[in-house]
CSV table of C-alpha atoms in Angstrom, one decimal:
chain,number,residue,atom,x,y,z
Q,9,MET,CA,69.7,157.2,163.6
Q,10,PRO,CA,71.5,154.9,161.2
Q,11,ASP,CA,70.3,151.4,160.8
Q,12,LEU,CA,72.2,148.6,162.5
Q,13,GLU,CA,74.3,146.4,160.2
Q,14,PHE,CA,75.8,143.1,161.0
Q,15,ARG,CA,79.4,142.3,160.2
Q,16,ALA,CA,81.3,139.1,160.4
Q,17,PHE,CA,83.6,138.4,163.4
Q,18,ASP,CA,87.3,139.1,162.8
Q,19,ALA,CA,88.9,135.9,164.0
Q,20,GLU,CA,91.9,137.8,165.5
Q,21,THR,CA,89.6,139.8,167.8
Q,22,VAL,CA,88.0,136.7,169.3
Q,23,GLY,CA,89.6,136.4,172.7
Q,24,ASN,CA,88.9,135.1,176.1
Q,25,ALA,CA,85.5,136.0,177.6
Q,26,VAL,CA,85.2,138.6,180.3
Q,27,ARG,CA,83.1,138.2,183.4
Q,28,GLN,CA,79.9,140.1,183.9
Q,29,PRO,CA,79.6,142.6,186.7
Q,30,PRO,CA,78.2,141.2,190.0
Q,31,LEU,CA,74.7,140.0,189.6
Q,32,ALA,CA,73.5,142.4,192.3
Q,33,ASP,CA,74.8,145.4,190.5
Q,34,LEU,CA,73.0,144.4,187.3
Q,35,ARG,CA,69.7,143.5,188.8
Q,36,GLY,CA,69.5,146.2,191.5
Q,37,THR,CA,66.8,144.4,193.4
Q,38,ALA,CA,66.5,143.0,196.9
Q,39,ARG,CA,66.9,139.3,197.4
Q,40,THR,CA,66.0,137.1,200.2
Q,41,ARG,CA,68.7,135.3,202.2
Q,42,GLN,CA,67.9,132.0,200.4
Q,43,ARG,CA,68.2,133.7,197.0
Q,44,ARG,CA,71.6,135.1,197.9
Q,45,ARG,CA,72.8,131.6,198.9
Q,46,ILE,CA,71.7,129.9,195.7
Q,47,ALA,CA,73.0,132.2,193.0
Q,48,VAL,CA,71.7,132.2,189.5
Q,49,ALA,CA,75.0,131.9,187.6
Q,50,LEU,CA,77.9,129.5,187.3
Q,51,ALA,CA,81.3,130.8,188.3
Q,52,THR,CA,84.2,131.0,185.9
Q,53,VAL,CA,86.1,127.8,185.8
Q,54,ALA,CA,89.7,128.2,184.5
Q,55,ALA,CA,90.1,124.5,183.7
Q,56,LEU,CA,87.2,124.6,181.3
Q,57,GLY,CA,87.8,128.1,180.0
Q,58,ALA,CA,84.0,128.6,180.1
Q,59,THR,CA,81.1,129.2,182.3
Q,60,ALA,CA,77.4,128.6,182.3
Q,61,LEU,CA,74.4,130.1,184.0
Q,62,THR,CA,70.9,129.9,184.8
Q,63,PRO,CA,68.4,131.0,182.2
Q,64,VAL,CA,65.3,133.2,183.0
Q,65,THR,CA,64.9,134.2,186.6
Q,66,ILE,CA,64.2,137.7,188.0
Q,67,ASP,CA,63.4,139.0,191.5
Q,68,ARG,CA,61.6,142.2,190.6
Q,69,TYR,CA,58.2,141.2,192.2
Q,70,GLY,CA,59.5,140.5,195.7
Q,71,THR,CA,58.8,143.5,197.8
Q,72,ASP,CA,55.8,145.1,199.5
Q,73,PRO,CA,54.3,147.6,197.0
Q,74,ALA,CA,53.4,149.9,199.9
Q,75,GLY,CA,57.1,150.5,200.2
Q,76,SER,CA,58.1,148.7,203.4
Q,77,GLY,CA,60.7,146.7,201.6
Q,78,ASP,CA,59.6,143.5,203.4
Q,79,PRO,CA,59.5,140.4,201.2
Q,80,LEU,CA,56.1,139.0,200.2
Q,81,PRO,CA,55.4,135.4,201.0
Q,82,ARG,CA,57.4,133.2,198.6
Q,83,SER,CA,57.4,129.7,197.2
Q,84,PRO,CA,60.4,127.7,198.5
Q,85,PHE,CA,61.4,127.1,194.9
Q,86,ALA,CA,64.2,129.2,193.5
Q,87,GLU,CA,63.2,128.6,189.9
Q,88,LEU,CA,60.9,126.7,187.5
Q,89,VAL,CA,62.0,126.1,183.9
Q,90,VAL,CA,59.1,125.1,181.6
Q,91,PHE,CA,60.2,123.2,178.5
Q,92,GLY,CA,56.7,122.7,176.9
Q,93,SER,CA,54.7,119.5,176.3
Q,94,HIS,CA,53.8,119.7,180.0
Q,95,THR,CA,57.4,119.2,181.1
Q,96,ALA,CA,59.1,121.4,183.7
Q,97,VAL,CA,62.0,121.3,186.1
Q,98,ALA,CA,61.7,122.8,189.6
Q,99,VAL,CA,64.8,123.9,191.6
Q,100,ARG,CA,65.1,124.6,195.3
Q,101,LEU,CA,67.8,124.9,198.0
Q,102,ALA,CA,67.8,122.2,200.7
Q,103,GLU,CA,66.9,123.3,204.2
Q,104,ASP,CA,70.5,123.0,205.3
Q,105,ASN,CA,71.6,125.4,202.5
Q,106,CYS,CA,74.2,122.9,201.5
Q,107,SER,CA,72.7,121.3,198.4
Q,108,VAL,CA,70.6,122.0,195.3
Q,109,ILE,CA,67.5,119.8,194.6
Q,110,PHE,CA,66.0,119.2,191.2
Q,111,THR,CA,62.8,117.4,190.2
Q,112,ARG,CA,61.0,117.0,186.9
Q,113,THR,CA,57.4,116.7,185.8
Q,114,THR,CA,55.9,115.6,182.5
Q,115,ASP,CA,52.2,116.2,183.3
Q,116,ASP,CA,52.1,119.8,184.5
Q,117,GLY,CA,52.9,119.0,188.0
Q,118,GLN,CA,50.4,116.2,188.7
Q,119,THR,CA,53.4,113.9,189.4
Q,120,TRP,CA,57.1,114.7,190.0
Q,121,SER,CA,60.2,112.5,189.5
Q,122,ARG,CA,62.5,111.3,192.2
Q,123,GLU,CA,64.5,114.3,193.5
Q,124,GLY,CA,68.1,114.7,192.3
Q,125,ARG,CA,70.4,116.3,194.7
Q,126,MET,CA,73.9,117.8,194.3
Q,127,GLY,CA,76.1,119.2,197.1
Q,128,HIS,CA,76.0,117.0,200.1
Q,129,THR,CA,79.6,118.0,200.8
Q,130,LEU,CA,79.2,121.7,200.0
Q,131,CYS,CA,79.3,122.6,203.7
Q,132,GLU,CA,82.5,120.8,204.5
Q,133,GLY,CA,85.2,123.0,205.8
Q,134,SER,CA,85.2,126.3,207.7
Q,135,SER,CA,83.5,128.4,205.0
Q,136,ARG,CA,80.4,127.7,202.9
Q,137,PRO,CA,81.0,128.1,199.2
Q,138,GLU,CA,78.4,129.9,197.0
Q,139,VAL,CA,76.3,127.3,195.2
Q,140,ARG,CA,75.5,128.1,191.5
Q,141,TYR,CA,73.4,126.1,189.0
Q,142,VAL,CA,71.9,126.0,185.6
Q,143,VAL,CA,69.1,123.9,184.0
Q,144,LEU,CA,70.3,123.2,180.4
Q,145,SER,CA,67.6,120.8,179.4
Q,146,GLU,CA,64.9,118.6,180.9
Q,147,ARG,CA,67.5,116.2,182.3
Q,148,THR,CA,70.9,117.9,182.1
Q,149,TYR,CA,71.8,120.3,184.9
Q,150,LEU,CA,75.1,121.9,186.0
Q,151,VAL,CA,76.1,122.9,189.6
Q,152,SER,CA,79.4,124.7,190.5
Q,153,TYR,CA,81.2,125.4,193.7
Q,154,ASN,CA,84.8,125.7,194.8
Q,155,GLN,CA,85.9,126.4,191.2
Q,156,ARG,CA,84.5,123.1,189.9
Q,157,VAL,CA,81.5,122.4,187.7
Q,158,TYR,CA,79.6,119.2,188.0
Q,159,ALA,CA,77.0,117.9,185.5
Q,160,THR,CA,74.1,115.4,185.5
Q,161,ARG,CA,72.5,113.8,182.5
Q,162,ASN,CA,69.8,111.9,184.3
Q,163,GLY,CA,67.9,114.5,186.2
Q,164,GLY,CA,70.3,114.8,189.1
Q,165,LEU,CA,70.5,111.1,190.1
Q,166,ALA,CA,74.2,110.9,189.2
Q,167,TRP,CA,76.9,113.6,188.8
Q,168,SER,CA,80.2,113.9,187.1
Q,169,LEU,CA,82.8,116.6,186.5
Q,170,MET,CA,81.7,118.8,183.6
Q,171,ALA,CA,84.8,117.9,181.6
Q,172,GLU,CA,83.8,114.3,181.6
Q,173,VAL,CA,80.4,114.8,179.9
Q,174,SER,CA,81.1,117.8,177.6
Q,175,HIS,CA,82.7,118.0,174.1
Q,176,GLU,CA,84.0,121.0,172.2
Q,177,VAL,CA,82.7,121.3,168.7
Q,178,ASP,CA,83.1,123.7,165.8
Q,179,ALA,CA,79.3,123.8,165.4
Q,180,PHE,CA,76.4,122.3,167.3
Q,181,PRO,CA,75.2,119.0,165.8
Q,182,ARG,CA,71.9,118.9,164.2
Q,183,GLY,CA,69.3,117.7,166.7
Q,184,ALA,CA,71.2,119.1,169.7
Q,185,HIS,CA,69.1,121.3,172.0
Q,186,ILE,CA,70.7,124.8,172.1
Q,187,PHE,CA,70.4,126.6,175.4
Q,188,SER,CA,68.2,129.8,175.3
Q,189,CYS,CA,68.3,132.3,178.1
Q,190,LEU,CA,66.0,135.2,177.8
Q,191,VAL,CA,66.8,137.2,180.9
Q,192,ALA,CA,70.2,136.4,182.5
Q,193,CYS,CA,73.1,134.7,180.7
Q,194,PHE,CA,75.6,136.1,183.2
Q,195,GLY,CA,79.1,134.8,182.6
Q,196,VAL,CA,78.6,132.5,179.6
Q,197,PRO,CA,81.4,133.1,177.0
Q,198,GLU,CA,79.8,130.9,174.4
Q,199,PRO,CA,76.4,129.2,173.8
Q,200,LEU,CA,75.9,125.6,175.1
Q,201,ALA,CA,73.8,122.8,173.8
Q,202,THR,CA,72.9,119.3,174.9
Q,203,ASP,CA,72.2,116.0,173.2
Q,204,PRO,CA,68.5,115.2,173.9
Q,205,ILE,CA,69.1,111.5,174.2
Q,206,THR,CA,72.5,111.2,175.9
Q,207,GLY,CA,72.6,114.5,177.7
Q,208,VAL,CA,76.1,115.2,176.6
Q,209,VAL,CA,77.0,118.9,176.8
Q,210,PHE,CA,78.4,120.7,173.7
Q,211,ARG,CA,80.6,123.8,173.9
Q,212,LEU,CA,81.7,125.8,170.9
Q,213,ARG,CA,85.5,125.7,170.3
Q,214,SER,CA,85.6,129.3,169.0
Q,215,ARG,CA,84.8,131.7,171.8
Q,216,LEU,CA,82.8,134.9,171.4
Q,217,PRO,CA,84.6,138.1,172.3
Q,218,HIS,CA,82.3,138.9,175.3
Q,219,ALA,CA,80.0,137.2,177.7
Q,220,LEU,CA,76.5,136.4,176.7
Q,221,ALA,CA,73.8,138.6,178.2
Q,222,GLN,CA,70.8,137.0,176.3
Q,223,MET,CA,70.4,134.2,173.8
Q,224,TYR,CA,67.2,133.4,171.8
Q,225,VAL,CA,67.1,130.3,169.6
Q,226,THR,CA,64.4,130.0,167.0
Q,227,ASP,CA,62.7,126.9,165.7
Q,228,ASP,CA,65.0,126.8,162.7
Q,229,GLY,CA,68.1,126.8,164.9
Q,230,THR,CA,69.1,130.4,164.3
Q,231,MET,CA,70.8,132.0,167.4
Q,232,TRP,CA,70.2,135.6,168.1
Q,233,GLY,CA,72.0,137.1,171.1
Q,234,VAL,CA,73.4,140.1,173.0
Q,235,LEU,CA,77.0,140.1,174.2
Q,236,GLN,CA,77.9,142.4,177.2
Q,237,PRO,CA,81.5,143.5,177.6
Q,238,GLY,CA,82.9,143.7,181.1
Q,239,ASP,CA,84.5,147.1,180.5
Q,240,TRP,CA,82.0,149.9,180.3
Q,241,PRO,CA,81.5,152.1,178.2
Q,242,GLN,CA,82.5,149.5,175.6
Q,243,PRO,CA,79.3,148.9,173.6
Q,244,ALA,CA,77.3,145.8,173.8
Q,245,LEU,CA,77.0,143.7,170.6
Q,246,LEU,CA,74.2,141.9,168.8
Q,247,VAL,CA,75.2,138.5,167.5
Q,248,LYS,CA,73.6,136.0,165.1
Q,249,SER,CA,74.5,132.6,163.8
Q,250,ALA,CA,72.5,130.8,161.2
Q,251,ASP,CA,74.8,127.7,161.0
Q,252,ARG,CA,74.6,126.4,164.6
Q,253,GLY,CA,77.5,128.5,165.9
Q,254,LYS,CA,80.0,127.8,163.1
Q,255,THR,CA,80.1,131.5,162.0
Q,256,TRP,CA,78.8,134.6,163.6
Q,257,GLU,CA,77.7,138.1,162.5
Q,258,THR,CA,77.8,141.1,164.9
Q,259,ALA,CA,76.4,144.6,165.1
Q,260,PRO,CA,76.8,147.2,167.9
Q,261,VAL,CA,73.8,148.0,170.2
Q,262,PRO,CA,72.8,151.7,169.5
Q,263,ALA,CA,74.9,154.1,171.6
Q,264,GLY,CA,73.2,155.4,174.8
Q,265,THR,CA,70.9,152.4,175.0
Q,266,ARG,CA,70.8,149.1,176.8
Q,267,ALA,CA,69.4,145.9,175.3
Q,268,VAL,CA,66.8,144.4,177.8
Q,269,GLY,CA,65.3,141.8,175.5
Q,270,ILE,CA,65.7,140.1,172.1
Q,271,ALA,CA,63.2,137.7,170.4
Q,272,ALA,CA,63.0,136.3,166.9
Q,273,ARG,CA,60.7,134.4,164.7
Q,274,ASP,CA,63.3,132.8,162.4
Q,275,SER,CA,66.6,133.6,160.7
Q,276,ARG,CA,65.2,136.8,159.1
Q,277,GLU,CA,62.9,138.5,161.6
Q,278,ALA,CA,64.0,139.6,165.0
Q,279,TYR,CA,63.1,142.2,167.6
Q,280,LEU,CA,65.2,144.1,170.1
Q,281,LEU,CA,64.0,146.0,173.2
Q,282,LEU,CA,66.1,149.0,174.2
Q,283,VAL,CA,66.0,151.4,177.2
Q,284,PRO,CA,68.3,154.3,178.1
Q,285,ASP,CA,71.6,153.1,179.4
Q,286,TYR,CA,71.5,153.6,183.2
Q,287,ARG,CA,75.3,154.0,183.3
Q,288,GLN,CA,75.3,157.3,181.5
Q,289,SER,CA,76.2,160.3,183.6
Q,290,ASN,CA,72.7,161.8,183.5
Q,291,PRO,CA,70.4,159.0,182.2
Q,292,ASP,CA,66.7,159.6,181.5
Q,293,ARG,CA,65.5,156.5,183.4
Q,294,SER,CA,61.9,157.4,182.5
Q,295,GLY,CA,62.7,157.5,178.8
Q,296,PRO,CA,60.6,155.3,176.6
Q,297,THR,CA,61.3,151.7,175.8
Q,298,ARG,CA,62.2,151.4,172.2
Q,299,VAL,CA,61.6,148.5,169.8
Q,300,ARG,CA,63.9,147.7,166.8
Q,301,ARG,CA,63.0,145.2,164.1
Q,302,THR,CA,64.8,143.4,161.3
Q,303,THR,CA,63.2,141.4,158.5
Q,304,ASP,CA,66.3,140.8,156.5
Q,305,GLY,CA,68.4,138.7,158.9
Q,306,GLY,CA,69.9,141.6,160.7
Q,307,ARG,CA,71.4,143.5,157.7
Q,308,THR,CA,69.2,146.5,158.6
Q,309,TRP,CA,67.2,147.4,161.6
Q,310,THR,CA,64.3,150.0,161.8
Q,311,GLU,CA,62.8,151.7,164.7
Q,312,VAL,CA,59.2,150.8,165.6
Q,313,THR,CA,57.2,153.4,167.5
Q,314,THR,CA,55.7,151.5,170.4
Q,315,ASP,CA,53.2,152.1,173.2
Q,316,LEU,CA,54.8,149.4,175.5
Q,317,PRO,CA,54.8,150.6,179.1
Q,318,HIS,CA,58.3,151.6,180.1
Q,319,SER,CA,60.5,149.6,182.5
Q,320,ASP,CA,64.3,149.6,182.7
Q,321,ALA,CA,64.4,146.0,183.9
Q,322,THR,CA,65.3,143.0,181.8
Q,323,ARG,CA,62.0,141.3,181.2
Q,324,PRO,CA,61.2,137.8,179.7
Q,325,PHE,CA,60.5,138.7,176.0
Q,326,THR,CA,59.5,136.0,173.5
Q,327,VAL,CA,57.5,135.1,170.4
Q,328,ALA,CA,54.2,133.4,171.3
Q,329,SER,CA,52.9,130.1,169.8
Q,330,ASP,CA,50.8,132.1,167.4
Q,331,GLY,CA,53.6,134.5,166.3
Q,332,ALA,CA,52.7,137.4,168.6
Q,333,LEU,CA,55.3,139.2,170.7
Q,334,MET,CA,54.8,138.9,174.4
Q,335,LEU,CA,56.6,139.8,177.6
Q,336,ILE,CA,55.8,139.6,181.3
Q,337,ASP,CA,55.9,142.6,183.6
Q,338,GLY,CA,54.5,143.8,186.9
Q,339,THR,CA,55.2,145.0,190.4
Q,340,GLY,CA,54.0,144.2,193.9
Q,341,GLN,CA,50.9,142.0,193.9
Q,342,GLN,CA,50.0,142.0,190.2
Q,343,ALA,CA,51.8,141.0,187.0
Q,344,ALA,CA,50.5,140.8,183.4
Q,345,VAL,CA,51.6,139.6,180.0
Q,346,TRP,CA,51.8,142.3,177.3
Q,347,VAL,CA,51.0,141.2,173.8
Q,348,SER,CA,51.7,142.7,170.4
Q,349,ARG,CA,50.3,141.4,167.1
Q,350,ASP,CA,51.5,144.2,164.9
Q,351,GLY,CA,55.2,143.9,165.2
Q,352,GLY,CA,55.7,145.8,168.4
Q,353,ALA,CA,53.8,149.0,167.6
Q,354,HIS,CA,50.8,148.3,170.0
Q,355,PHE,CA,50.9,146.2,173.1
Q,356,THR,CA,47.8,145.2,175.0
Q,357,LYS,CA,47.5,143.7,178.5
Q,358,GLY,CA,46.8,140.0,178.3
Q,359,ALA,CA,46.7,137.4,181.0
Q,360,GLU,CA,47.1,138.7,184.6
Q,361,ILE,CA,48.3,137.0,187.7
Q,362,ALA,CA,48.0,138.0,191.4
Q,363,ASN,CA,50.9,137.7,193.8
Q,364,PRO,CA,53.6,136.9,191.3
Q,365,GLY,CA,57.1,135.7,192.2
Q,366,ASN,CA,60.1,134.7,190.1
Q,367,ALA,CA,59.2,135.0,186.4
Q,368,GLY,CA,60.9,133.5,183.3
Q,369,GLY,CA,60.5,132.4,179.8
Q,370,LEU,CA,61.8,130.4,176.8
Q,371,PRO,CA,61.0,130.8,173.1
Q,372,GLY,CA,57.2,130.3,172.9
Q,373,ARG,CA,56.2,130.6,176.5
Q,374,LEU,CA,56.4,132.7,179.7
Q,375,TRP,CA,55.7,131.7,183.3
Q,376,THR,CA,55.8,132.9,186.9
Q,377,ILE,CA,55.9,131.2,190.3
Q,378,THR,CA,53.2,132.5,192.6
Q,379,SER,CA,53.6,133.0,196.3
Q,380,SER,CA,50.9,130.3,196.9
Q,381,GLY,CA,53.3,127.6,195.8
Q,382,THR,CA,52.0,127.1,192.3
Q,383,SER,CA,53.1,128.3,188.9
Q,384,VAL,CA,51.3,129.5,185.8
Q,385,VAL,CA,52.4,129.3,182.1
Q,386,THR,CA,51.2,131.0,179.0
Q,387,GLU,CA,52.0,130.2,175.4
Q,388,ASN,CA,49.8,132.8,173.7
Q,389,GLY,CA,49.6,135.7,176.2
Q,390,GLU,CA,45.9,135.3,176.7
Q,391,HIS,CA,45.4,132.4,179.0
Q,392,TRP,CA,47.4,130.9,181.9
Q,393,ARG,CA,47.6,127.2,182.6
Q,394,SER,CA,48.7,125.9,186.0
Q,395,VAL,CA,51.8,123.8,186.9
Q,396,LEU,CA,51.5,122.4,190.5
Q,397,LEU,CA,54.8,122.6,192.3
Q,398,PRO,CA,56.0,119.6,194.2
Q,399,ALA,CA,55.4,119.3,197.9
Q,400,THR,CA,58.4,120.1,200.2
């Protein structure tokens, strides 16, 4: 199979983004009624010409492993996003199903901030709109409903229309926090970033040709991502920007495969997880997970023979604090982190957790919410640390 090779975008082909297929079609997993009401993506907003979505949430651990299909006991929290330095944001839906509640901790859950709430008018009228949200940074969140996007820059205490707190830029300013989404970037036509001091949201003026499926931002600011066209069988694209979004390079995902994870160490070294494309007429769904690696910035990619257990789900995949590759996977009542310290050839089972719930990750860490109402985080794949979720 020929190596992948990046090429520059042709400006004339960069058009409006296309929406992803329905989230349920892509995930193919059961959701509780609460999870259906609080969706994990922001809807397309014509006035902005862009959308945003929640990062890193999956529902694959939510059914009885005996096969009954009944949900296991769950935390009331829809999502936890861990930003490191003991800081995390917890998200849940209010009991009336009409508002989204955010709260933040800076001490691994020992104390939590005053709750920020959005949506007290969401249930006005005869029909209830679908509430959608995204956690962009520690204090900047977005919520959409009825074709409008609202943003907060202070942890949810005050809200404005997205257009009032966002700026279009040709490249993200240095020092801006670029949004990573390792599992689900449904609907985002371009990357987003925030100012860590003011909370202002930055959007790239030049749009990518397709919606983002995944985005991994390294410590040096290099953006590696996967774009997913809306019209199958048009192939997905790998993308890379080493100048904070000013210019991009692209390469097609290998034919017959689906990218379920991308992670990178810097501007030169990156890894791609591939599985057989389930949309093929006769897919081999049990076919092996494949790992591809580049060490020259994406000019060439080579296949790595791996012993990673197969799964056709999109799993949180990241580079650990010590440079190892790690991902979280599991079913039913047990999950584990799989760790590779030889470039993806050999994976060993690391930290395990019982009764896992929603799992997620960002560059350098993975986490999962447990059914007991706590959460656990790992930065190295070997040990978990606890984050106590707020009382409800």
